[in-house]
mmCIF file of N, CA and C in Angstrom:
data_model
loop_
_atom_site.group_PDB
_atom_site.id
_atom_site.type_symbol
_atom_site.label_atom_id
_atom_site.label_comp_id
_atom_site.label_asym_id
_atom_site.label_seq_id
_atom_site.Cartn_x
_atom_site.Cartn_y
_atom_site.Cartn_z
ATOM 1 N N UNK O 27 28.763 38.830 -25.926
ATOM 2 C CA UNK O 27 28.091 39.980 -26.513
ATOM 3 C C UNK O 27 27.425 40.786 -25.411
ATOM 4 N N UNK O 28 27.469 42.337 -25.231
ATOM 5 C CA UNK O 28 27.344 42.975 -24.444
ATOM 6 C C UNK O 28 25.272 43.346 -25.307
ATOM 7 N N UNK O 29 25.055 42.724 -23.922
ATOM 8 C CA UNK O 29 23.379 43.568 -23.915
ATOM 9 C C UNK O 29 22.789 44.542 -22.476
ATOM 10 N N UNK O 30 21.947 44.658 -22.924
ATOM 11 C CA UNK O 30 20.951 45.827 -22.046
ATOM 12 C C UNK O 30 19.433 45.174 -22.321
ATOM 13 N N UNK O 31 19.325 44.872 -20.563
ATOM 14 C CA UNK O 31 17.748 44.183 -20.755
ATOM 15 C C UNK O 31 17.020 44.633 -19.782
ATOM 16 N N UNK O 32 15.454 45.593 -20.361
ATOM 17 C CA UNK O 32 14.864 46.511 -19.602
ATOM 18 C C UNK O 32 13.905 45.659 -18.985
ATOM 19 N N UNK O 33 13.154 46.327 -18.219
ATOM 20 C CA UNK O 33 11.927 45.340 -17.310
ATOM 21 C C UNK O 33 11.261 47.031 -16.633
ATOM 22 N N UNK O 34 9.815 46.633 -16.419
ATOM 23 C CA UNK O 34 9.115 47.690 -15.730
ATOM 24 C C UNK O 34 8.414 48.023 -17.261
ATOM 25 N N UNK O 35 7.908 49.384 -16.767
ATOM 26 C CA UNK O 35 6.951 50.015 -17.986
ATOM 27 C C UNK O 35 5.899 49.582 -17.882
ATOM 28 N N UNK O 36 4.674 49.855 -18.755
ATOM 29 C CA UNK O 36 3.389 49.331 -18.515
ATOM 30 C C UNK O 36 2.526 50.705 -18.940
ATOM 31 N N UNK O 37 1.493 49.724 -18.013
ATOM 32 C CA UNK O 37 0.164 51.161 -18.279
ATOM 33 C C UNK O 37 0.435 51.921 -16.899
ATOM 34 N N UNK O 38 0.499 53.673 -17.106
ATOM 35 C CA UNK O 38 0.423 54.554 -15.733
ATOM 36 C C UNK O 38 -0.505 55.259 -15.844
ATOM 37 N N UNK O 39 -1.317 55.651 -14.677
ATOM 38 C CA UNK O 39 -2.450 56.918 -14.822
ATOM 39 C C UNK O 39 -1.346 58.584 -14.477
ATOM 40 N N UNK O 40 -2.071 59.165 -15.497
ATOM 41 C CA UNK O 40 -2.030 60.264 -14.664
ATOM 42 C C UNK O 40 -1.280 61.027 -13.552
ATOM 43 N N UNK O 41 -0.749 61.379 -12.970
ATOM 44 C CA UNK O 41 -0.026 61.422 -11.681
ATOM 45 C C UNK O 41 0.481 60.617 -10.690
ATOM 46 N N UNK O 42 0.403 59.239 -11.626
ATOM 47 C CA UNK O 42 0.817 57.691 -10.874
ATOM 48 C C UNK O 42 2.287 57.993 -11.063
ATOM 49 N N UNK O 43 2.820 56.839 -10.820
ATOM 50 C CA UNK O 43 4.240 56.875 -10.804
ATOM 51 C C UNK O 43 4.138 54.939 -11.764
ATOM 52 N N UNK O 44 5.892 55.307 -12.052
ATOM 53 C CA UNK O 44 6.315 53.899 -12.611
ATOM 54 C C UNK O 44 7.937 53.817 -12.624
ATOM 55 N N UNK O 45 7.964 52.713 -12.418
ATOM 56 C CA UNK O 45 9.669 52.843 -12.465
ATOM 57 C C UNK O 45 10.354 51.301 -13.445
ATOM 58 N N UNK O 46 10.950 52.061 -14.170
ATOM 59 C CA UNK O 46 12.102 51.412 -15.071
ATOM 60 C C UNK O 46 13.438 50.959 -15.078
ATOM 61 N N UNK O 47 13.749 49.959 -15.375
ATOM 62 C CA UNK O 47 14.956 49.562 -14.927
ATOM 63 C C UNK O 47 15.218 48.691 -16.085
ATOM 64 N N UNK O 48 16.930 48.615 -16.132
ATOM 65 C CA UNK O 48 17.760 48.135 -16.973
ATOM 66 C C UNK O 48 18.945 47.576 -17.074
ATOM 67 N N UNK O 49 19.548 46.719 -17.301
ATOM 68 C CA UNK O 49 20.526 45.189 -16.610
ATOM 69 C C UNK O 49 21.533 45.293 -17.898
ATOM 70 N N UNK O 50 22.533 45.639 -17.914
ATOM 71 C CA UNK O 50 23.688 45.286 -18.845
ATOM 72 C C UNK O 50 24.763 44.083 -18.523
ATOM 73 N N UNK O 51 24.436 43.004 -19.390
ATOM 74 C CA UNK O 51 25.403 41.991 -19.193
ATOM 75 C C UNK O 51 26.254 41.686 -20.339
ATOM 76 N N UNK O 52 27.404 40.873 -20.159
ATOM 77 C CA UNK O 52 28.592 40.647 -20.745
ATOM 78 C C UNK O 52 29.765 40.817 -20.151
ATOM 79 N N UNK O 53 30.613 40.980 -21.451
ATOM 80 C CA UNK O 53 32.080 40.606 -20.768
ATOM 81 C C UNK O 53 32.445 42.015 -20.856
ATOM 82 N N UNK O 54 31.907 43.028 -20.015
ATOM 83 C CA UNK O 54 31.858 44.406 -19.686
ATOM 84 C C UNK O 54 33.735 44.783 -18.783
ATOM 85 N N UNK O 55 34.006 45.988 -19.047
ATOM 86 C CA UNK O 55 35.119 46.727 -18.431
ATOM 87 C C UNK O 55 34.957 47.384 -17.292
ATOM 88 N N UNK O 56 34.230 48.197 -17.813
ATOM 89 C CA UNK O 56 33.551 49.466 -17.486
ATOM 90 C C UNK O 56 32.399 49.907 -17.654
ATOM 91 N N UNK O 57 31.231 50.433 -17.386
ATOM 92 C CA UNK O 57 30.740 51.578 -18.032
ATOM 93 C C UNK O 57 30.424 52.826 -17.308
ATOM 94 N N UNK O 58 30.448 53.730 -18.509
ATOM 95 C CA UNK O 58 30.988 55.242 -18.337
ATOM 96 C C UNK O 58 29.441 55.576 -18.332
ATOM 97 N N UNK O 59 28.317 56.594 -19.209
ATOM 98 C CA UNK O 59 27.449 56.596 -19.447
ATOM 99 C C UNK O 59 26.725 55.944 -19.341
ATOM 100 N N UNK O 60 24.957 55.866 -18.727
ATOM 101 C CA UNK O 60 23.967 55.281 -19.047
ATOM 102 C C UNK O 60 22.542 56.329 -18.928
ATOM 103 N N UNK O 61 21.680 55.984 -19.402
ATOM 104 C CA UNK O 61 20.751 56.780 -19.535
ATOM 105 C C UNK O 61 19.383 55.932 -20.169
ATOM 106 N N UNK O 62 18.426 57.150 -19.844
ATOM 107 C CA UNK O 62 17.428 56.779 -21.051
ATOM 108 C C UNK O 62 16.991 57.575 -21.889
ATOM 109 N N UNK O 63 16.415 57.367 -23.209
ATOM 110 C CA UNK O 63 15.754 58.014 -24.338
ATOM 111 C C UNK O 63 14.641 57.457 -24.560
ATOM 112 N N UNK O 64 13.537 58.057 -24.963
ATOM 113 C CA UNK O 64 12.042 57.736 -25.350
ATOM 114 C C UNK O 64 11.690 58.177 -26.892
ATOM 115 N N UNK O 65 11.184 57.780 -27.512
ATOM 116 C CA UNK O 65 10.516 58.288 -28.835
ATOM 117 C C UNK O 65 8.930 57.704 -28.690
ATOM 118 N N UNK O 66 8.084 59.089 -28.686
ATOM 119 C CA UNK O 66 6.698 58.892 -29.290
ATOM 120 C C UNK O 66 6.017 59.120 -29.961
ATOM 121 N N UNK O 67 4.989 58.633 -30.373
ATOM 122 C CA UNK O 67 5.137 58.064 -31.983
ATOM 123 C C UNK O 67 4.741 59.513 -32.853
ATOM 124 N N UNK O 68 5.662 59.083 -33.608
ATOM 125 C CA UNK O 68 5.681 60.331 -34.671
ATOM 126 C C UNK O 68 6.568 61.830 -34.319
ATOM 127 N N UNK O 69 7.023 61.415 -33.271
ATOM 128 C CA UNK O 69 8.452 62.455 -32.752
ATOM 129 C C UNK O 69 9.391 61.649 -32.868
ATOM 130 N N UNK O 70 11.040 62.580 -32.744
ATOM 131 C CA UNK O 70 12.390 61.607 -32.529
ATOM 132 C C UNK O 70 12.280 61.059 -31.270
ATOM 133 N N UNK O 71 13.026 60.646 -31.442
ATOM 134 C CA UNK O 71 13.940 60.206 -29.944
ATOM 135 C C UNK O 71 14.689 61.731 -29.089
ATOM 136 N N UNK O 72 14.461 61.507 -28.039
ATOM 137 C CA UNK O 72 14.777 62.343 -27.570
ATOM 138 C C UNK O 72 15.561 62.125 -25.761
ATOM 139 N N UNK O 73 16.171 62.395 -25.514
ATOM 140 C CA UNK O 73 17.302 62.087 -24.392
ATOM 141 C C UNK O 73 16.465 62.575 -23.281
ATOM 142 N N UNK O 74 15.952 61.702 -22.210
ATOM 143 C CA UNK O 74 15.297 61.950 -20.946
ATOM 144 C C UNK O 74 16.106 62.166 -19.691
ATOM 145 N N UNK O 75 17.377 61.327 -19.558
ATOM 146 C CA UNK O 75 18.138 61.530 -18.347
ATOM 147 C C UNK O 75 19.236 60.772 -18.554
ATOM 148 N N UNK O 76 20.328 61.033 -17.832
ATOM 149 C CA UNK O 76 21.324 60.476 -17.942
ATOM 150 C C UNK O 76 22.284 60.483 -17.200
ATOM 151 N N UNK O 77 23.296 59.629 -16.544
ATOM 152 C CA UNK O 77 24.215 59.596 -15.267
ATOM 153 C C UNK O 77 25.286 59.040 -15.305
ATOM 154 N N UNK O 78 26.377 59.700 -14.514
ATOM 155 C CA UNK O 78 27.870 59.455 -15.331
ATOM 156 C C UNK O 78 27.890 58.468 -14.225
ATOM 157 N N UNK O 79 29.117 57.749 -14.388
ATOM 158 C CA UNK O 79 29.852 56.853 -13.448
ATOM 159 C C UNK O 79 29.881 57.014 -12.290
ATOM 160 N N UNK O 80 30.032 58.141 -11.933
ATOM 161 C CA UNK O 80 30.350 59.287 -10.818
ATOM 162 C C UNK O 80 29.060 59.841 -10.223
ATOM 163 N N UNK O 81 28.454 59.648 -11.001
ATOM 164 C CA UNK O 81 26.616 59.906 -10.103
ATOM 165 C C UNK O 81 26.279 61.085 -10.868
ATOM 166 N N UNK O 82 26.954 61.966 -11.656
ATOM 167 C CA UNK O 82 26.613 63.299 -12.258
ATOM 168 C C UNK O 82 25.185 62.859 -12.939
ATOM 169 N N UNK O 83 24.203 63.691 -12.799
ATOM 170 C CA UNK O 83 23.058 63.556 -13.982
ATOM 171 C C UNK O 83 22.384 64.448 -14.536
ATOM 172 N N UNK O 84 21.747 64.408 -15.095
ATOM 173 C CA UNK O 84 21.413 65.558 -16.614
ATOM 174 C C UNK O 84 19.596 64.703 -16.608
ATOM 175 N N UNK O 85 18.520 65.870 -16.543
ATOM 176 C CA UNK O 85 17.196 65.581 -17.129
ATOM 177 C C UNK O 85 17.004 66.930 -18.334
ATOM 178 N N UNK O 86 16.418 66.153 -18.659
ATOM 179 C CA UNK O 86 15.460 67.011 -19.977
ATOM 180 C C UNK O 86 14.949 67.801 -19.311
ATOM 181 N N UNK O 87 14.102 68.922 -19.601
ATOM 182 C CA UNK O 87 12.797 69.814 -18.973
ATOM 183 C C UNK O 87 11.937 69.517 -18.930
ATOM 184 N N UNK O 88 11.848 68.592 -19.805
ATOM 185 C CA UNK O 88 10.349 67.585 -19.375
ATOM 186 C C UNK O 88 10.001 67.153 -18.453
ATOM 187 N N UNK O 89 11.340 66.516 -17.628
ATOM 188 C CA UNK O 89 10.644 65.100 -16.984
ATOM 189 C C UNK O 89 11.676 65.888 -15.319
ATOM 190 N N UNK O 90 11.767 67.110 -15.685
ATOM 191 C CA UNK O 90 12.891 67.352 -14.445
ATOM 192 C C UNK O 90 12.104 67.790 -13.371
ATOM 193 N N UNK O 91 12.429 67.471 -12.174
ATOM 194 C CA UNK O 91 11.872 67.255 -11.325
ATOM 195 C C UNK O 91 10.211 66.238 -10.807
ATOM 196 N N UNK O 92 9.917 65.673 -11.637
ATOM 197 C CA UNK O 92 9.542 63.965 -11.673
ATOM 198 C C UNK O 92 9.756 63.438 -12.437
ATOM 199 N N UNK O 93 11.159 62.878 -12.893
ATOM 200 C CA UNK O 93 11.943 61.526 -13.088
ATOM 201 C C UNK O 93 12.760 61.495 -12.172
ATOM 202 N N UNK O 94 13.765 60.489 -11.795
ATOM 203 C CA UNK O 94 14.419 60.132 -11.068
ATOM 204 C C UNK O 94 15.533 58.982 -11.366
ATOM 205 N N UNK O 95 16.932 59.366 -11.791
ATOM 206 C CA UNK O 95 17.815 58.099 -12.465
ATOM 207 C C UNK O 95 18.543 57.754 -11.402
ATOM 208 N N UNK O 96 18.807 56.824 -11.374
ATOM 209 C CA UNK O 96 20.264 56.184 -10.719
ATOM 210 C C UNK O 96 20.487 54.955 -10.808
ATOM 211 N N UNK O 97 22.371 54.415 -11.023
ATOM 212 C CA UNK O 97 22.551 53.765 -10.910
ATOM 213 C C UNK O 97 23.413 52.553 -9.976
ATOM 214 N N UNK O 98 23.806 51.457 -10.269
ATOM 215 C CA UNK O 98 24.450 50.652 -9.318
ATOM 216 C C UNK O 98 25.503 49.604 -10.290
ATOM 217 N N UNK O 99 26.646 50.477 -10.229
ATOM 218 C CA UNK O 99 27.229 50.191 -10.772
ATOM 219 C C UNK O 99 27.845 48.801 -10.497
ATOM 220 N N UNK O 100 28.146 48.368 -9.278
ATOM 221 C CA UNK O 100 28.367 46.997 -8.905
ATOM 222 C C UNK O 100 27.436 46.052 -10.007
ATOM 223 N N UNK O 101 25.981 46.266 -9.809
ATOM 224 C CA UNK O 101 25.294 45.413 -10.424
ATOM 225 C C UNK O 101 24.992 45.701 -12.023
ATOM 226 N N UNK O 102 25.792 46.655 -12.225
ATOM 227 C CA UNK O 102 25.573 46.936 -14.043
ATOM 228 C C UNK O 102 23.730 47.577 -14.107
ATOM 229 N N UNK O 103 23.419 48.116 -13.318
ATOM 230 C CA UNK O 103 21.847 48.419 -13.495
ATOM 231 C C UNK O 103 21.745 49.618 -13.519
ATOM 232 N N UNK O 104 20.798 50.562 -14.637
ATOM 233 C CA UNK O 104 20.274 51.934 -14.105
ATOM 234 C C UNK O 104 18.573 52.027 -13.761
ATOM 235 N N UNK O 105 18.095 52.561 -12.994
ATOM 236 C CA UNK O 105 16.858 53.256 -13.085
ATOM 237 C C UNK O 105 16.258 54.747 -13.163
ATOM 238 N N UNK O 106 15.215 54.304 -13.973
ATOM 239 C CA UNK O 106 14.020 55.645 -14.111
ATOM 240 C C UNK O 106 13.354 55.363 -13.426
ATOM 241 N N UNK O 107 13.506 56.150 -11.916
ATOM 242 C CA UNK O 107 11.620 56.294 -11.047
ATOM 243 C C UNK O 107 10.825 57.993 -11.852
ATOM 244 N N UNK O 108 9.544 57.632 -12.258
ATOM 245 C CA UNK O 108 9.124 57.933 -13.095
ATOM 246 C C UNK O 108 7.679 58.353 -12.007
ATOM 247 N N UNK O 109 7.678 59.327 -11.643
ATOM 248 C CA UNK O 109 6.469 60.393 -10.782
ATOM 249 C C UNK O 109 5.988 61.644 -11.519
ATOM 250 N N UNK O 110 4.343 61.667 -10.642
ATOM 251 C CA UNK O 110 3.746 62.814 -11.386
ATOM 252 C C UNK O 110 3.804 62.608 -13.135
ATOM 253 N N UNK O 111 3.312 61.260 -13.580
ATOM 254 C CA UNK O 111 3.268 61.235 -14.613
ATOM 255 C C UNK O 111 2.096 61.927 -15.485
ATOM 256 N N UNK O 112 2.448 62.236 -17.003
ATOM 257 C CA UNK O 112 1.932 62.961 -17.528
ATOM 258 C C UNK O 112 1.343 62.581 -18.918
ATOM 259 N N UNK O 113 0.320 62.776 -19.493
ATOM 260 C CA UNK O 113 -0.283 61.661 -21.100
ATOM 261 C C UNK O 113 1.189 61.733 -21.947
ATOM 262 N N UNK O 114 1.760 62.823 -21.884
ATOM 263 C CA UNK O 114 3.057 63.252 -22.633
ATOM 264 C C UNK O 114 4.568 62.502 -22.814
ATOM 265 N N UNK O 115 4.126 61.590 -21.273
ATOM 266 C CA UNK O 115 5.008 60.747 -20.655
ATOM 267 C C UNK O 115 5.502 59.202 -21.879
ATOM 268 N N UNK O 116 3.534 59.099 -22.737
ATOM 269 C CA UNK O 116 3.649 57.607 -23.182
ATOM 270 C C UNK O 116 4.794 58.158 -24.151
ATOM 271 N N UNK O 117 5.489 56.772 -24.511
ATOM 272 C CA UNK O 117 6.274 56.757 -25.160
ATOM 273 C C UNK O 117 7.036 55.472 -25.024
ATOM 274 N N UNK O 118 7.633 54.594 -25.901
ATOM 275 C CA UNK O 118 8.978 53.358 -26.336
ATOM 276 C C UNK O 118 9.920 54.412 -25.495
ATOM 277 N N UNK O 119 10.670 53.187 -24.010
ATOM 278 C CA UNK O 119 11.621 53.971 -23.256
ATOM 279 C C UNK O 119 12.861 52.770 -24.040
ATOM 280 N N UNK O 120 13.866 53.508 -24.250
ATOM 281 C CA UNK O 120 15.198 53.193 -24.440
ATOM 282 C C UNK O 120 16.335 53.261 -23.528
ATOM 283 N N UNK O 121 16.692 52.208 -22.904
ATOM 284 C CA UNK O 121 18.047 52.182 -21.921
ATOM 285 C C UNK O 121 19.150 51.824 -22.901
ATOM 286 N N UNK O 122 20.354 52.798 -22.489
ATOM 287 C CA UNK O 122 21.570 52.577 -23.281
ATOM 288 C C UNK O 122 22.773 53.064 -22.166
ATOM 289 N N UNK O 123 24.020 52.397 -22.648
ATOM 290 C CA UNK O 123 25.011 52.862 -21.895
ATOM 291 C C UNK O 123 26.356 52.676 -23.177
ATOM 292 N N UNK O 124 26.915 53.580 -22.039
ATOM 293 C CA UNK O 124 28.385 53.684 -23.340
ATOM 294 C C UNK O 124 29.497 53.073 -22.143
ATOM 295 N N UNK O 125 29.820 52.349 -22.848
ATOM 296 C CA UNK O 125 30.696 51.575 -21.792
ATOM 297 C C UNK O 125 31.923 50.816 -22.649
ATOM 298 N N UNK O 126 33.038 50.114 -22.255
ATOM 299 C CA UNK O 126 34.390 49.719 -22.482
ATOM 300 C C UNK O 126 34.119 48.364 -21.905
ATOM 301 N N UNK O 127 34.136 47.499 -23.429
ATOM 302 C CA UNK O 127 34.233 45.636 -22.690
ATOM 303 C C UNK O 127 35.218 44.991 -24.005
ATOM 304 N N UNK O 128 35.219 43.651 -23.382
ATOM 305 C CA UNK O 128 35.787 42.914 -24.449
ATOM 306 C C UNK O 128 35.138 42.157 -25.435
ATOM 307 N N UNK O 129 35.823 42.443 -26.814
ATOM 308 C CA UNK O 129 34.656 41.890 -27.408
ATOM 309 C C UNK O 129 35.638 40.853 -28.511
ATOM 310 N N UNK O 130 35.157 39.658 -28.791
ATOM 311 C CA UNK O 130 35.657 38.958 -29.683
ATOM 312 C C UNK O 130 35.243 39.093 -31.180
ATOM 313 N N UNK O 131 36.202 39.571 -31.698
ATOM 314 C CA UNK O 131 36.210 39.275 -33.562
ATOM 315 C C UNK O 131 37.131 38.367 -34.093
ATOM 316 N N UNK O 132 36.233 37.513 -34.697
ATOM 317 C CA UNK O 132 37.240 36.613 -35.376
ATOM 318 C C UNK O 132 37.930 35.379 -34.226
ATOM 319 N N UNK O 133 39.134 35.410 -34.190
ATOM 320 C CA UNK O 133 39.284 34.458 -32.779
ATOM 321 C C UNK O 133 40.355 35.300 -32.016
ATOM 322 N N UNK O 134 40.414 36.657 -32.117
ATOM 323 C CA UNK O 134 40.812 36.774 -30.904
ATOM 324 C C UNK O 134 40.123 38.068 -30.314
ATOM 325 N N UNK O 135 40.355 38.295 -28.473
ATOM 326 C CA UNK O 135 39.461 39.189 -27.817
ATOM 327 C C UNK O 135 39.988 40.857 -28.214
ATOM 328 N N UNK O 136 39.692 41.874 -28.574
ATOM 329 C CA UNK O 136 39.481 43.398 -28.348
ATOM 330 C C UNK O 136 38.698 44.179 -27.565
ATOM 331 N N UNK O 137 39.553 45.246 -26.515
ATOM 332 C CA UNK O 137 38.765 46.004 -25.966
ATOM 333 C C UNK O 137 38.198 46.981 -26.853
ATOM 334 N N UNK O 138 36.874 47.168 -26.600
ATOM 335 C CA UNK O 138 36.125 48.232 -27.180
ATOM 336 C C UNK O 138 35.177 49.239 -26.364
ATOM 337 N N UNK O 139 35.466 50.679 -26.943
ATOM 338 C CA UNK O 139 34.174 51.320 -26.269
ATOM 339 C C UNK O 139 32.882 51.040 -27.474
ATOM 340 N N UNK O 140 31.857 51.067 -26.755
ATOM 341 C CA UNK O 140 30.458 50.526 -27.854
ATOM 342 C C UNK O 140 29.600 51.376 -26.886
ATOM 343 N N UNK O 141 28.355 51.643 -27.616
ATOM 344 C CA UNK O 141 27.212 52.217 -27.011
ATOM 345 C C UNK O 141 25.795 50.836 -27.554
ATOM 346 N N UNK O 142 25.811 50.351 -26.207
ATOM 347 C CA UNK O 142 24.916 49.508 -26.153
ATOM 348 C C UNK O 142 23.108 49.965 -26.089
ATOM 349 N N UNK O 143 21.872 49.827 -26.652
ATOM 350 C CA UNK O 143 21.003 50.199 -26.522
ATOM 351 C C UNK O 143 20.074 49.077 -26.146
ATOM 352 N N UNK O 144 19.259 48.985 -25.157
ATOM 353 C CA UNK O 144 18.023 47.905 -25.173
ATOM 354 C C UNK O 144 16.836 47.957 -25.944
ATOM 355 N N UNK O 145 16.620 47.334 -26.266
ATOM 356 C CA UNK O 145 15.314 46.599 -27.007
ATOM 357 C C UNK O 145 14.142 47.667 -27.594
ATOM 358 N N UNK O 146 13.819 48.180 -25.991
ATOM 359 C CA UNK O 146 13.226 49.187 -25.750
ATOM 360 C C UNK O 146 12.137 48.872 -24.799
ATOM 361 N N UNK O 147 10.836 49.417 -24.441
ATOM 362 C CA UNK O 147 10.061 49.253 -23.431
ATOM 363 C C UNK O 147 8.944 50.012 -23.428
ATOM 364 N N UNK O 148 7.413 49.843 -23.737
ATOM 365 C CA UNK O 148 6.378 50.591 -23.840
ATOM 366 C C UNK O 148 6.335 51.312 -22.321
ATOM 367 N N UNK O 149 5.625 52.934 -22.247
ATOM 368 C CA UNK O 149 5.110 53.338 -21.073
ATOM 369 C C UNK O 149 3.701 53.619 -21.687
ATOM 370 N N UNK O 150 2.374 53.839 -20.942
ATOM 371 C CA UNK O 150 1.497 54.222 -21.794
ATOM 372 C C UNK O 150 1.054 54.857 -20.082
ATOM 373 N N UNK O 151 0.650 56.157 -21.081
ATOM 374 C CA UNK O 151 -0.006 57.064 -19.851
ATOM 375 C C UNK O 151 -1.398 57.215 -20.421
ATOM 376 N N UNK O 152 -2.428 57.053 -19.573
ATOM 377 C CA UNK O 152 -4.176 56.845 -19.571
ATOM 378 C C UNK O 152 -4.720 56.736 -18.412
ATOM 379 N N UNK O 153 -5.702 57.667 -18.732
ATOM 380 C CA UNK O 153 -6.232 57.094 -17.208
ATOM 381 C C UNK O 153 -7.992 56.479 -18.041
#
């Protein structure tokens, strides 16, 4: 079974920085997409950054020009370095990737594309 397991987050002040990171394991192919999304509380979810295979990446206006994604694809990992943070910042961070693995139904294996999401991950901005 293909997961996504985040680490980092916490409490940040103010114009501190924090950085997030996220581990996809299984019986993976590929993956194409990964990114993160945040929802705070009492807003949607909303798409913070995101980076193709190929290194292409995409920020929100929010967080553009202090966030920071990248990944390593060898090791199945992406990160959010997360600067010049802002109260606006707190929010449940969501790592997800869309990726191509094998997956077993029943007793025998299928490739599938799936969009995997983690758990999720508190940030809390306070000073």
């Amino acid at each position: 079974q293909v997961q996504m397991l985040e680490s980092g987050g916490g409490l940040g002040q103010p114009g501190g920085s924090l950085t997030l990171s996220c581990a996809a394991s299984g019986s993976i192919i590929r993956i194409n997409g990964m990114g993160w999304y945040r929802q705070a509380p009492g807003k949607e979810r909303e798409l913070v950054a995101d980076i193709a295979y190929g290194g292409d990446t995409y920020y929100s206006e929010s967080v553009k020009g202090r966030f920071t994604i990248s990944r390593d694809n060898a090791k199945k990992t992406v990160t959010l370095e997360m600067n010049s943070l802002k109260l606006d910042d707190t929010a449940v961070y969501y790592c997800y990737a869309a990726l191509l693995a094998n997956q077993r139904e029943d007793a025998s294996w299928y490739v599938r594309n799936l969009d995997v999401w983690g758990q999720g991950i508190l940030v809390t901005v306070s000073s």
